[in-house]
Coordinates of C-alpha atoms in Angstrom, one line a residue:
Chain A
X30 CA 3.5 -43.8 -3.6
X31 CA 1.6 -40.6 -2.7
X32 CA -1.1 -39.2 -4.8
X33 CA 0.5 -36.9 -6.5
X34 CA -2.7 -35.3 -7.0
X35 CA -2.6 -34.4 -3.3
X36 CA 0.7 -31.9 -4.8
X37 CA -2.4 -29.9 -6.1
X38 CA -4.4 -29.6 -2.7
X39 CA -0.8 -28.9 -1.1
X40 CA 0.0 -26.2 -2.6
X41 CA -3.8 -24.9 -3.3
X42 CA -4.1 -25.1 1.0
X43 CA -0.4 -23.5 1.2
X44 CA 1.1 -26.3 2.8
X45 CA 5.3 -26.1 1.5
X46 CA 6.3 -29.1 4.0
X47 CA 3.9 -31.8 1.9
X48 CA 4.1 -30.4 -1.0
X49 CA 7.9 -31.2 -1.2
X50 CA 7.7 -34.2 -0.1
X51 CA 4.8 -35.1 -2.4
X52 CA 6.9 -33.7 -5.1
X53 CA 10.1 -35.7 -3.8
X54 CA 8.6 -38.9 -3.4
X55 CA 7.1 -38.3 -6.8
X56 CA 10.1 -38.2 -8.3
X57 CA 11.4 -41.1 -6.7
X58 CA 8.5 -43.3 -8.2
X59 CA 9.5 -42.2 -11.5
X60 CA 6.5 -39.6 -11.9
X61 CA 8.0 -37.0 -15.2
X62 CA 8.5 -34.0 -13.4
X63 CA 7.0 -31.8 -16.3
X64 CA 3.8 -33.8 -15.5
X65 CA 4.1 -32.6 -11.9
X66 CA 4.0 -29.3 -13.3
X67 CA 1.5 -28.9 -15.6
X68 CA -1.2 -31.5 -14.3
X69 CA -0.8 -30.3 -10.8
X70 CA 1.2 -27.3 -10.1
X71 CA -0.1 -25.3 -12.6
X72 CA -3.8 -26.2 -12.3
X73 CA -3.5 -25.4 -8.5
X74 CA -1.7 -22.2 -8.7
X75 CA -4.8 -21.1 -11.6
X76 CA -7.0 -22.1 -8.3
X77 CA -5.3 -20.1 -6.1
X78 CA -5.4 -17.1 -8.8
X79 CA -9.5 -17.9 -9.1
X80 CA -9.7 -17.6 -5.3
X81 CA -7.5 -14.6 -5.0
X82 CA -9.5 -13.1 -7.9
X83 CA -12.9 -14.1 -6.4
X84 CA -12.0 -12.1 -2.7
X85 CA -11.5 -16.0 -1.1
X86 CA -7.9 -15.0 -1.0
X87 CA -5.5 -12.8 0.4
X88 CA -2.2 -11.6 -0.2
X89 CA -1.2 -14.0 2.7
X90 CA -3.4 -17.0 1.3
X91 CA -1.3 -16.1 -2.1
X92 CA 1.9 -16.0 -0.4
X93 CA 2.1 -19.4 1.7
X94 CA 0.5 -21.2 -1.9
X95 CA 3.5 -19.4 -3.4
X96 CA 5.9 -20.9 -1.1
X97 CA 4.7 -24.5 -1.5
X98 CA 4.5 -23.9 -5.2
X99 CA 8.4 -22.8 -5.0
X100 CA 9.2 -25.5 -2.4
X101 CA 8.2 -28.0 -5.3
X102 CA 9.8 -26.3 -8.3
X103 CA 13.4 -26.1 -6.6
X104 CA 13.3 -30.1 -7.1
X105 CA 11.6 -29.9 -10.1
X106 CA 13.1 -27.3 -12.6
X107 CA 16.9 -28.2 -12.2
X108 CA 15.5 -31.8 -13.6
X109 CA 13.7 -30.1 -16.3
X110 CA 16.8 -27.7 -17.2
X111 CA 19.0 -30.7 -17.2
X112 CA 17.1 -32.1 -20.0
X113 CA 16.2 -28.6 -21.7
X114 CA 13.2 -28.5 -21.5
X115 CA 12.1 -24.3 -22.1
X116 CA 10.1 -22.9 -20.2
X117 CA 6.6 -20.7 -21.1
X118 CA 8.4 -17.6 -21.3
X119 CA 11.3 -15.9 -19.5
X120 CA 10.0 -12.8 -17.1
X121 CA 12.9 -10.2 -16.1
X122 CA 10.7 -8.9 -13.5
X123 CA 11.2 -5.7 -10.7
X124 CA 10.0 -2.9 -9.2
X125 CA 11.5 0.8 -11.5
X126 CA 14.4 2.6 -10.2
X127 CA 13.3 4.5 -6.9
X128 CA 10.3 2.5 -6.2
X129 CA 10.9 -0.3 -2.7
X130 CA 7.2 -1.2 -3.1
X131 CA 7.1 -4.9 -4.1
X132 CA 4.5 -6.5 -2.9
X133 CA 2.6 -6.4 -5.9
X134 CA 5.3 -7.3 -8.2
X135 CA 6.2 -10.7 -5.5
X136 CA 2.4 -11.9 -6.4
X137 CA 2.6 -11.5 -10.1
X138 CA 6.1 -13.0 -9.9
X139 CA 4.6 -16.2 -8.0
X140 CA 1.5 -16.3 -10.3
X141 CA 3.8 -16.0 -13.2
X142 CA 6.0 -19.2 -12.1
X143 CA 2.4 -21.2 -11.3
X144 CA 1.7 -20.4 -14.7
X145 CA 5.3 -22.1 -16.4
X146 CA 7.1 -19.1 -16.8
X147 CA 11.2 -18.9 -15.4
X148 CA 10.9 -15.8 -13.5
X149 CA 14.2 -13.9 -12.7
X150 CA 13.2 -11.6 -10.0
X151 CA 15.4 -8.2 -9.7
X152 CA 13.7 -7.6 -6.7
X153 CA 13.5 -3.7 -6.3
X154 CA 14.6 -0.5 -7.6
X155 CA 15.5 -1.5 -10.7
X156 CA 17.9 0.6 -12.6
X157 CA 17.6 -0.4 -16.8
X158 CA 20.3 -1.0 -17.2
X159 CA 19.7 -4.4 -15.0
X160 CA 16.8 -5.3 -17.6
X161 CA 19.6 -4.9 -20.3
X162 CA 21.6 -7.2 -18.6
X163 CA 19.2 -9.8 -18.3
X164 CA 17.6 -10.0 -21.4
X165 CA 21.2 -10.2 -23.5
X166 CA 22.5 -12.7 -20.7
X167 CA 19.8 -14.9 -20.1
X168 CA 17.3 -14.6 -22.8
X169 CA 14.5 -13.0 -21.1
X170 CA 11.7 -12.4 -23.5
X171 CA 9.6 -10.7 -21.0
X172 CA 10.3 -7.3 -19.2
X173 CA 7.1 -6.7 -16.2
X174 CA 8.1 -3.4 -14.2
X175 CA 5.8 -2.6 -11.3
X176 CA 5.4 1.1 -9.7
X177 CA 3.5 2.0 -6.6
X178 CA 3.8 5.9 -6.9
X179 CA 3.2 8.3 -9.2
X180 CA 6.7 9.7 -8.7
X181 CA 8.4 6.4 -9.7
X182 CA 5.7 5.7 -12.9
X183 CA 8.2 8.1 -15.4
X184 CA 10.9 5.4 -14.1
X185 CA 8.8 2.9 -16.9
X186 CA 9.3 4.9 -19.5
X187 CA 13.2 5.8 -19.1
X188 CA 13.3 1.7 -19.3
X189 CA 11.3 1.6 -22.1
X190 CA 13.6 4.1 -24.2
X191 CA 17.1 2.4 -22.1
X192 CA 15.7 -0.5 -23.9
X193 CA 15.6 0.9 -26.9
X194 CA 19.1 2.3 -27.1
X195 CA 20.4 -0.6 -26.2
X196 CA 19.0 -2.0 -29.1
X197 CA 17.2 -4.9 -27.3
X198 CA 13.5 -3.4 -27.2
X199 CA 12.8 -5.6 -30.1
X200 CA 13.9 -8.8 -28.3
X201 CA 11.3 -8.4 -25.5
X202 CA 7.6 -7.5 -24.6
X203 CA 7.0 -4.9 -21.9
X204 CA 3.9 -5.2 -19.4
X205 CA 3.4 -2.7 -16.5
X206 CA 1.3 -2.5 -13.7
X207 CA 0.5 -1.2 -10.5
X208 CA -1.8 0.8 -8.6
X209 CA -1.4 4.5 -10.1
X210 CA -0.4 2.9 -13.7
X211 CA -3.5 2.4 -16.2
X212 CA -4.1 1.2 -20.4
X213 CA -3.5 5.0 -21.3
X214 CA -0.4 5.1 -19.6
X215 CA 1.3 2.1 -21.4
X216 CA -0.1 3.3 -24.5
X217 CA 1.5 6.4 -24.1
X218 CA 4.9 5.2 -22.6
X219 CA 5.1 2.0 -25.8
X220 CA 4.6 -0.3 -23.0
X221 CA 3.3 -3.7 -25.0
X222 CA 0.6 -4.7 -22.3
X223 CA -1.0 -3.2 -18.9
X224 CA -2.7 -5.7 -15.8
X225 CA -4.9 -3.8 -13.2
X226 CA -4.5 -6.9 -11.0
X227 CA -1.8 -10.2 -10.6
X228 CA -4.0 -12.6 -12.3
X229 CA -4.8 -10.8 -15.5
X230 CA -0.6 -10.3 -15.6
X231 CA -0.9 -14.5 -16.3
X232 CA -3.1 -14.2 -19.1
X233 CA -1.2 -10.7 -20.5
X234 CA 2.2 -12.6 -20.4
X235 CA 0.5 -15.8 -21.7
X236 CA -0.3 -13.6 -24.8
X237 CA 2.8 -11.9 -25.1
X238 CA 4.7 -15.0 -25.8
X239 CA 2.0 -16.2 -28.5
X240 CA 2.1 -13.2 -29.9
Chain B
X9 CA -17.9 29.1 11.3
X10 CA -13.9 28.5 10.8
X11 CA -12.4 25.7 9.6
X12 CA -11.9 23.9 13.2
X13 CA -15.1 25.1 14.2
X14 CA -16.7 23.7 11.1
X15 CA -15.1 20.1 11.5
X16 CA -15.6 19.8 15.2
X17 CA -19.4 20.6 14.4
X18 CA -19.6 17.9 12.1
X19 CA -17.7 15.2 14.1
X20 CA -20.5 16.2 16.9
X21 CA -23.4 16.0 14.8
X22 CA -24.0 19.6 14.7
X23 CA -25.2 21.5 11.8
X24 CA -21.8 22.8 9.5
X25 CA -22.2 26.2 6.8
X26 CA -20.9 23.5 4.5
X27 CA -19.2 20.2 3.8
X28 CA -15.7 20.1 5.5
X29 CA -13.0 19.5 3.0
X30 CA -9.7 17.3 4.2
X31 CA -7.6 16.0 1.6
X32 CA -4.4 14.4 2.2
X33 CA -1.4 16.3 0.6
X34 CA 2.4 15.2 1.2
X35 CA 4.3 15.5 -1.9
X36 CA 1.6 18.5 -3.6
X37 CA 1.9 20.5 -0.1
X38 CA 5.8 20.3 -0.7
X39 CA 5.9 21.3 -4.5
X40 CA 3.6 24.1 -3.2
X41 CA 6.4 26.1 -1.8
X42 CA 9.7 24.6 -4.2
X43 CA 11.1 22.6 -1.4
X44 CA 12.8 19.1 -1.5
X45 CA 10.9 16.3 -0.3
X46 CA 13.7 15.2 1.8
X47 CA 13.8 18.2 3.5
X48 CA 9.6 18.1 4.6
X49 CA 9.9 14.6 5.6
X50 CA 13.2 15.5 8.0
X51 CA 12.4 19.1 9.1
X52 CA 9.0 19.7 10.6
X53 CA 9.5 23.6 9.7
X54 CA 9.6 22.7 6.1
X55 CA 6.4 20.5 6.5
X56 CA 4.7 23.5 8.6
X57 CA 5.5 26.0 5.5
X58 CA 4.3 23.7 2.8
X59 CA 1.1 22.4 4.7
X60 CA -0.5 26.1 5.5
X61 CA 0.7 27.1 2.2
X62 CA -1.7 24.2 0.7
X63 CA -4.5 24.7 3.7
X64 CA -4.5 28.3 2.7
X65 CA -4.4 28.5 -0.9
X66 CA -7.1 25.6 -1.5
X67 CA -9.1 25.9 1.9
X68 CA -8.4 23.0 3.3
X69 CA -10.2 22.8 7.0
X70 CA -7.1 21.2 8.3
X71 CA -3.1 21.0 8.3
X72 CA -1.3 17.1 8.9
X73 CA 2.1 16.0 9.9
X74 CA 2.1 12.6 7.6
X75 CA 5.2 12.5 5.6
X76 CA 5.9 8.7 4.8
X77 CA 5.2 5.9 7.0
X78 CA 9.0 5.3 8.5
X79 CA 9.0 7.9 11.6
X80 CA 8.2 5.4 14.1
X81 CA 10.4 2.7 12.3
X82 CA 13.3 4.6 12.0
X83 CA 13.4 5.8 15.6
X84 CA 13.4 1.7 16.4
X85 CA 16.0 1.7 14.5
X86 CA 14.8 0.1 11.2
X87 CA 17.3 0.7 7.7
X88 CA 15.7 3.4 5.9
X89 CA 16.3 5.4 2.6
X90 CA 15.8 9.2 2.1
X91 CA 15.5 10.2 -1.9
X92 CA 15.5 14.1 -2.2
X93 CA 12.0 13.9 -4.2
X94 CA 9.9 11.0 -3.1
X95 CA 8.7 9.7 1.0
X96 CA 11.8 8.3 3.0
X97 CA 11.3 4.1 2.0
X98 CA 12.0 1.1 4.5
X99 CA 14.7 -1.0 3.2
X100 CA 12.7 -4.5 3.8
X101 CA 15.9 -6.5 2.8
X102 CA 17.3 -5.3 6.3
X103 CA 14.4 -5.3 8.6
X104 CA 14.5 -4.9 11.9
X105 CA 13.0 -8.1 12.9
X106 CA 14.7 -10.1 10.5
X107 CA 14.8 -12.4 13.9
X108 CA 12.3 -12.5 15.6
X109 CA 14.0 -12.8 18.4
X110 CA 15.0 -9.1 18.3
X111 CA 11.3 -7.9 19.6
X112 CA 11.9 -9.4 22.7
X113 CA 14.8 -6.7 23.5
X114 CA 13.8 -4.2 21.0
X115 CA 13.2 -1.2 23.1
X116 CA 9.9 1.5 22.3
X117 CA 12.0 4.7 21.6
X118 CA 11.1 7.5 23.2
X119 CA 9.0 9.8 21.4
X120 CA 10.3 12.9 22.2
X121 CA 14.2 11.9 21.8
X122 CA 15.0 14.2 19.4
X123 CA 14.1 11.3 16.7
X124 CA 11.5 11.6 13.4
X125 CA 8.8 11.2 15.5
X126 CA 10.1 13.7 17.9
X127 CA 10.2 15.8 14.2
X128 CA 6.5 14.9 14.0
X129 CA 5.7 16.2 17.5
X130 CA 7.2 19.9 17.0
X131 CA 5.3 20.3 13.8
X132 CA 2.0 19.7 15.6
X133 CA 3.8 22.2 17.8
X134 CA 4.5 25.1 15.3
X135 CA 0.8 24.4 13.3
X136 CA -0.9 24.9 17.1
X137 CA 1.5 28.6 17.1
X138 CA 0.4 29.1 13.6
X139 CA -3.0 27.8 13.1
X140 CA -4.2 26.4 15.4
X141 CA -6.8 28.4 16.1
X142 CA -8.1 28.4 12.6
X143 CA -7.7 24.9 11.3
X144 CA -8.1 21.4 12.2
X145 CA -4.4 19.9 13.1
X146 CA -4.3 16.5 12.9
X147 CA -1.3 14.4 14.0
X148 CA -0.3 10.4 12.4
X149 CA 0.5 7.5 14.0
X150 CA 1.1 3.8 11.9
X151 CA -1.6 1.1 12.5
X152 CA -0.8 -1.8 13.9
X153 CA -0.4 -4.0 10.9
X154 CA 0.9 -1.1 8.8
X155 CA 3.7 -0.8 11.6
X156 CA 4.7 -4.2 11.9
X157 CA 4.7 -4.4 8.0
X158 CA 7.5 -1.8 8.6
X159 CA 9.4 -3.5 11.7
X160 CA 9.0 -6.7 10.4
X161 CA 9.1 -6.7 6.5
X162 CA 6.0 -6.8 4.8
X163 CA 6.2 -10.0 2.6
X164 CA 7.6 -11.9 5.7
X165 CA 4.9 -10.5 8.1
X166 CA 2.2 -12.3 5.5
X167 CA 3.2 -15.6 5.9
X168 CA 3.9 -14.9 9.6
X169 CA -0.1 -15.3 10.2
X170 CA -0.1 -18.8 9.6
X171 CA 3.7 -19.7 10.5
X172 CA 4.1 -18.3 14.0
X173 CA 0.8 -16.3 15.3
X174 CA 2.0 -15.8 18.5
X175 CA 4.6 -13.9 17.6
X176 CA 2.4 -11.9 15.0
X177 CA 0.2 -11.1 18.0
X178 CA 3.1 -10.1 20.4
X179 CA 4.4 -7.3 17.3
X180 CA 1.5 -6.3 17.2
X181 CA 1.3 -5.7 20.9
X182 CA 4.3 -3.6 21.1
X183 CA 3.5 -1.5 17.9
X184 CA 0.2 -0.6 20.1
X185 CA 1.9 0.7 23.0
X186 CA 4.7 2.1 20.9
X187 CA 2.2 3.9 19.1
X188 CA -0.1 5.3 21.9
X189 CA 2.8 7.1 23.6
X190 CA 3.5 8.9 20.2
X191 CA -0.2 9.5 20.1
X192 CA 0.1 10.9 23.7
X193 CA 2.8 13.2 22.7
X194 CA 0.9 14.2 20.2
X195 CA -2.3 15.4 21.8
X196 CA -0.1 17.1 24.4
X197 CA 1.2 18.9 21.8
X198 CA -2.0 20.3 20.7
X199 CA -3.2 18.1 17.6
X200 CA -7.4 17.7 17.4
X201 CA -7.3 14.5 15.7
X202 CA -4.7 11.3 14.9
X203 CA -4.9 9.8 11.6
X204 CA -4.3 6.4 12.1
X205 CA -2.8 5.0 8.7
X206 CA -2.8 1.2 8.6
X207 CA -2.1 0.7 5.0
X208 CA -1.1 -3.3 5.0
X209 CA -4.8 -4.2 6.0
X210 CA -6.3 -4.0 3.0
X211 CA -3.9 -7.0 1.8
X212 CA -5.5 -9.3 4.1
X213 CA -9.4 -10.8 4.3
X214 CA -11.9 -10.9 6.9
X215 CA -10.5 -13.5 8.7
X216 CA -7.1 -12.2 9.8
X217 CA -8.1 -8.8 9.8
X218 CA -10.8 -9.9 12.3
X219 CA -8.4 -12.0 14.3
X220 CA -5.4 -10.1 14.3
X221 CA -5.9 -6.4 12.8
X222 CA -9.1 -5.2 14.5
X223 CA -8.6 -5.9 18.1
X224 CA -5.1 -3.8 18.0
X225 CA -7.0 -1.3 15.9
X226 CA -9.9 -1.0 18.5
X227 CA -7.2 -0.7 21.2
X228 CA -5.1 2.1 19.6
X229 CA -8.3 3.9 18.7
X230 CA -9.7 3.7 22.4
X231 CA -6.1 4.6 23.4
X232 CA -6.0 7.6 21.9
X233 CA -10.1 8.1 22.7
X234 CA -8.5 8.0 26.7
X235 CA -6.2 10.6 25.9
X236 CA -9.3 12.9 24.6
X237 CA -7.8 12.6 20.7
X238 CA -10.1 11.6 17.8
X239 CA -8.9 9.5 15.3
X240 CA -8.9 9.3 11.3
X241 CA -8.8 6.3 10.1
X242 CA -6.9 5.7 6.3
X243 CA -6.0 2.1 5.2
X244 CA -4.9 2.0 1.5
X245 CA -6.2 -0.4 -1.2
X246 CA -9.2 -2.3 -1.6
X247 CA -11.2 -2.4 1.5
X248 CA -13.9 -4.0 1.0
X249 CA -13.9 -6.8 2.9
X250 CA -13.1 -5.2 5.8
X251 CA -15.8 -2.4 5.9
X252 CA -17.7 -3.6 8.7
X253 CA -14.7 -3.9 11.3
X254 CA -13.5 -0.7 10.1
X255 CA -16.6 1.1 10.3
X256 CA -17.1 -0.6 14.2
X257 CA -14.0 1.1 15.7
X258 CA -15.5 4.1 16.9
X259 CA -13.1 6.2 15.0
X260 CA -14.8 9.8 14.2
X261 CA -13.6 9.6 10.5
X262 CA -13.4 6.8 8.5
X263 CA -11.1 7.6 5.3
X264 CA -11.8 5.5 2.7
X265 CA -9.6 4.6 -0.5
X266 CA -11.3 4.6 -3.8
X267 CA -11.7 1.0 -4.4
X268 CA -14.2 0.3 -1.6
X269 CA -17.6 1.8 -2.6
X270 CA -18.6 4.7 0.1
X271 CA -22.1 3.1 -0.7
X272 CA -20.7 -0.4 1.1
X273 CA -19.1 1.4 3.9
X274 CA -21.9 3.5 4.6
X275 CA -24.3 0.0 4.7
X276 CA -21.4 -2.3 6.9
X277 CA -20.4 1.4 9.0
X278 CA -21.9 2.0 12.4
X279 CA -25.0 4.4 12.2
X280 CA -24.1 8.0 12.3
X281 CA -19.9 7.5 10.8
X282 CA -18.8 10.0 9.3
X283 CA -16.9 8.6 5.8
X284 CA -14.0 10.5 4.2
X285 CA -13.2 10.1 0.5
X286 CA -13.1 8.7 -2.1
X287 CA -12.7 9.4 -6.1
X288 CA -9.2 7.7 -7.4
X289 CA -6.8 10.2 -7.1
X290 CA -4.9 9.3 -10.7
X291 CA -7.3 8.2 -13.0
X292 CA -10.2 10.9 -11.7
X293 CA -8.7 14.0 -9.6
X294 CA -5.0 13.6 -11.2
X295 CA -5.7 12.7 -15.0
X296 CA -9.3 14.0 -15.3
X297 CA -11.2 17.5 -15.5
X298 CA -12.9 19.7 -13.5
X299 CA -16.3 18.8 -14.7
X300 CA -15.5 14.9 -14.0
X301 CA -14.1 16.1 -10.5
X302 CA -17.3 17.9 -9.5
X303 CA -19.6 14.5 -10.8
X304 CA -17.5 12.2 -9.2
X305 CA -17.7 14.2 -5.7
X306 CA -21.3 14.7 -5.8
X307 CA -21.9 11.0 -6.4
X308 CA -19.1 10.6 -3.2
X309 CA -21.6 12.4 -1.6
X310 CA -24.5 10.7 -2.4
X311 CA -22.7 7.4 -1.8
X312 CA -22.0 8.5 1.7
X313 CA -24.9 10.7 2.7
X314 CA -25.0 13.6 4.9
X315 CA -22.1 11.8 7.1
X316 CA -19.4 12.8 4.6
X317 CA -16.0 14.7 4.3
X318 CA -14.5 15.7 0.8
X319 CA -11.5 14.4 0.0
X320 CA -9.7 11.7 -2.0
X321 CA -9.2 8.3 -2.1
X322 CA -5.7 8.7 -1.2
X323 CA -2.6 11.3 -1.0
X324 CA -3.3 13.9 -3.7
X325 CA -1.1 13.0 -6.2
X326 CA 2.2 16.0 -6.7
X327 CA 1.1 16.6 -10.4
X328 CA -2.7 17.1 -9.9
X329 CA -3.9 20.0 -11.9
X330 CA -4.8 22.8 -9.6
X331 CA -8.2 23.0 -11.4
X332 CA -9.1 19.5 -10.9
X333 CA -8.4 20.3 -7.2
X334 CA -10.1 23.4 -6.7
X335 CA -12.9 21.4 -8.2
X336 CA -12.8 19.1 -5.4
X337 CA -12.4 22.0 -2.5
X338 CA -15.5 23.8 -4.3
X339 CA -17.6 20.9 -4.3
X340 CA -17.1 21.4 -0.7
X341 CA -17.3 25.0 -0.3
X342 CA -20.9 25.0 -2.3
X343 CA -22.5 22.0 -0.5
X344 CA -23.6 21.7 2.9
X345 CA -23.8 18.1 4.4

């Protein structure tokens, strides 16, 4: 049987081919797949988060330990669904109506799923009506919208207040981010949290559940 | 001194009346005169109109044909959206090189066949009718990652370092040449300066940007240096592990976003660059006040010595208040280098 501690330096070095077969073979041995999770793919994905923080990573670094993370999970979470186990939190996550910019939003979105959240990713241009959707049809209790521009920022708040119409605001927390958004702006929009940066959207989601 | 006169001065190392000022304006030089966004980014007379407008009613030294990053892209061939207020977007869901097979018969279009960048070209045109005596007009061409970001599809272009470099280096050899006959049309058209904007950089470290990046970088740069252009250079984002390569081109501006520190750049830059920028343009020049405007400049300045430019980080955002900007352009009318 493989370490399965060598899942951890798999996905920290961004290496998808071992770290499914780790993860596979793993399995096979009888290793509990939630153990996989939180005493290796977890820990290594808060490495990769320490490194992207500390300037020893990249976006591209990020995105190759993303992969190997995912590469793992696919064999992992139907396992953990099958015996309903929950997961952290569930993120409805996507870039506002009118904004295509999403490469921000894909590195929270990984860090989000290192950390033991189920992320459903709307990918771009998110109208609100698509975070309605997903938060009465598959429980999300998290809604993260991501902007680039300053033109696309106002898209957060018509969310925020689709939201509320629909009478769902109260079933979800709302964190924002991205480069022209700041604290003062989700403050004034009734956003519930604000990240400058992918890694502090771990700890900010982490506290909205708890909360 | 006029506006060209003053910037060429400074680029040469020769004593200036006062600190050139060269913000970047898109969407602000639009509002200026009512007009759609759609309509600047797809006719070049609309662009003209809106940039003079701005140059003249804040006293800008210079007038640029940037409207989004997708001219080149497009006239590959690349999926793009218009929206009538905001830049034309790449659709990355249906890039171009989705195979990457596709480069090897994907043809450079020709600049001047009638395409967006053909759009780009008259404008430089009609400014060299209009102003060109007066101002500074400076034409745009993508970088070389920032370019295959667009070709490619930016997420899938990350992982494409480590999963097939070859090919990574091959993209970026076309975008080069692609990019150096636009940059020819350009100067032929009468434009001072290129701004070379090569935003996807700053998402990478030293190590690719070293391997990869910079030696297409230098190559465009001393392209366009053949063709008797000077170049701007603008990469988006944190910088600032990248100073020193950036500041080694040889590029006569070096436009810096806000979060590197002009201090660092002026440290890792060659001796003598001149440094462009770089106060946030949301949280300082957009949601600020005059007063913080003027500090923030003046410690811009002192960051980057008597080798500066005023202007911002980034694109000034649409909504600035005009007196937060006039701030800015005064800082530079009262303040020689």
């Amino acid at each position: 049987m493989p370490d399965p501690k060598l899942l951890y330096d798999a996905v920290v070095s961004g290496d998808a081919k071992s770290s499914l077969a780790i993860t596979q073979q793993a399995l096979a041995d009888g290793v509990d797949p939630l153990q996989l999770v939180n005493d290796y793919m977890v820990p290594a994905m808060d490495e990769v988060g320490r490194r992207f923080e500390a300037n020893e990573y990249f976006v591209p670094e990020l995105l190759i330990s993303a992969r190997a993370m995912k590469a793992a999970l696919e064999v992992i979470r139907p396992l953990l669904v099958a015996r309903g186990d929950k997961p952290v939190g569930r993120v409805a996550i996507g870039t506002v109506k009118g904004d295509l910019h999403d490469i921000g939003k894909n590195l929270v979105a990984s860090l989000l799923e290192g950390g033991g959240f189920e992320v459903i990713d709307l990918g771009v241009n998110v109208p609100p009506e698509k975070f309605i959707e997903v938060i009465n049809t598959r429980q999300a209790n998290i809604v993260a919208m991501s902007a680039l521009l300053t033109t696309t920022m106002p898209a957060m708040r018509t969310t925020i207040e689709a939201l509320k119409k629909a009478g769902v605001r109260d079933k979800v927390k709302v964190l924002i981010g991205g480069a022209p958004i700041t604290q003062k702006y989700a403050d004034e929009i009734g956003a519930d949290g604000y990240s400058e940066n992918a890694v502090g959207a771990v700890a900010l989601a982490k506290r909205a559940v708890a909360a | 001194m006029n506006s060209r006169e003053r910037v060429l001065a400074h680029i040469a190392g020769q004593p200036v009346d006062r600190l050139p000022l060269m913000p970047i304006t898109m969407m602000l030089a639009c509002q200026g005169i009512g007009a759609r966004y759609r309509d600047y980014c797809t006719d070049y007379r609309v662009l003209v109109e809106g940039q003079i407008h701005v140059a003249e009613t804040y006293g800008f030294d210079y007038v640029n044909t940037m409207s989004d990053p997708a001219r080149e892209a497009a006239d590959c061939g690349a999926a793009i959206e218009y929206f009538e207020n905001q830049p034309v977007a790449i659709l990355e869901d249906q890039a171009l090189l989705t195979e990457k097979t596709t480069l090897a018969t994907l043809k450079i279009p020709d600049p001047l066949g009638g395409g967006r960048m053909h759009n780009g070209i008259r404008a430089i045109g009609l400014f060299k009718e209009r102003v060109g005596n007066e101002k500074m007009v400076e034409g745009w061409v993508e970088g070389p990652i920032a370019e295959a970001s667009d070709l490619r599809g930016i997420n899938t272009l990350m992982t494409d370092f480590f999963d097939d470099p070859v090919f990574v280096k091959d993209l970026f050899a076309f975008v080069v040449e692609m990019e150096l006959r636009f940059a020819r049309e350009q100067i032929q058209a009468g434009a001072d300066m290129i701004g070379m904007g090569d935003a996807a950089a700053s998402l990478v470290g030293p190590q690719i940007y070293e391997e990869f990046v910079w030696p297409y970088e230098k190559q465009l740069v001393d392209g366009i240096h053949a063709m008797g252009g000077r170049v701007r250079l603008h990469i988006c984002g944190n910088t600032r592990r990248i100073l020193k390569g950036m500041g080694s081109l040889g590029c006569e501006v070096v436009d810096l976003d806000s979060l590197a520190a002009l201090s660092d750049a002026r440290q890792q830059a060659a001796p003598g660059q001149i440094l462009l920028g770089n106060m946030n343009p949301v949280t300082i020049l957009r949601n600020g006040t005059p007063e913080l405007v003027t500090q923030v400049a003046a410690e811009c300045h002192r960051q980057a010595g008597s080798r500066f430019i005023v202007g911002a980080g980034c694109e000034v955002p649409r909504d600035t208040p005009p007196e937060n900007l006039r701030a800015l352009c005064e800082y530079a009318r009262h303040h020689a280098p």
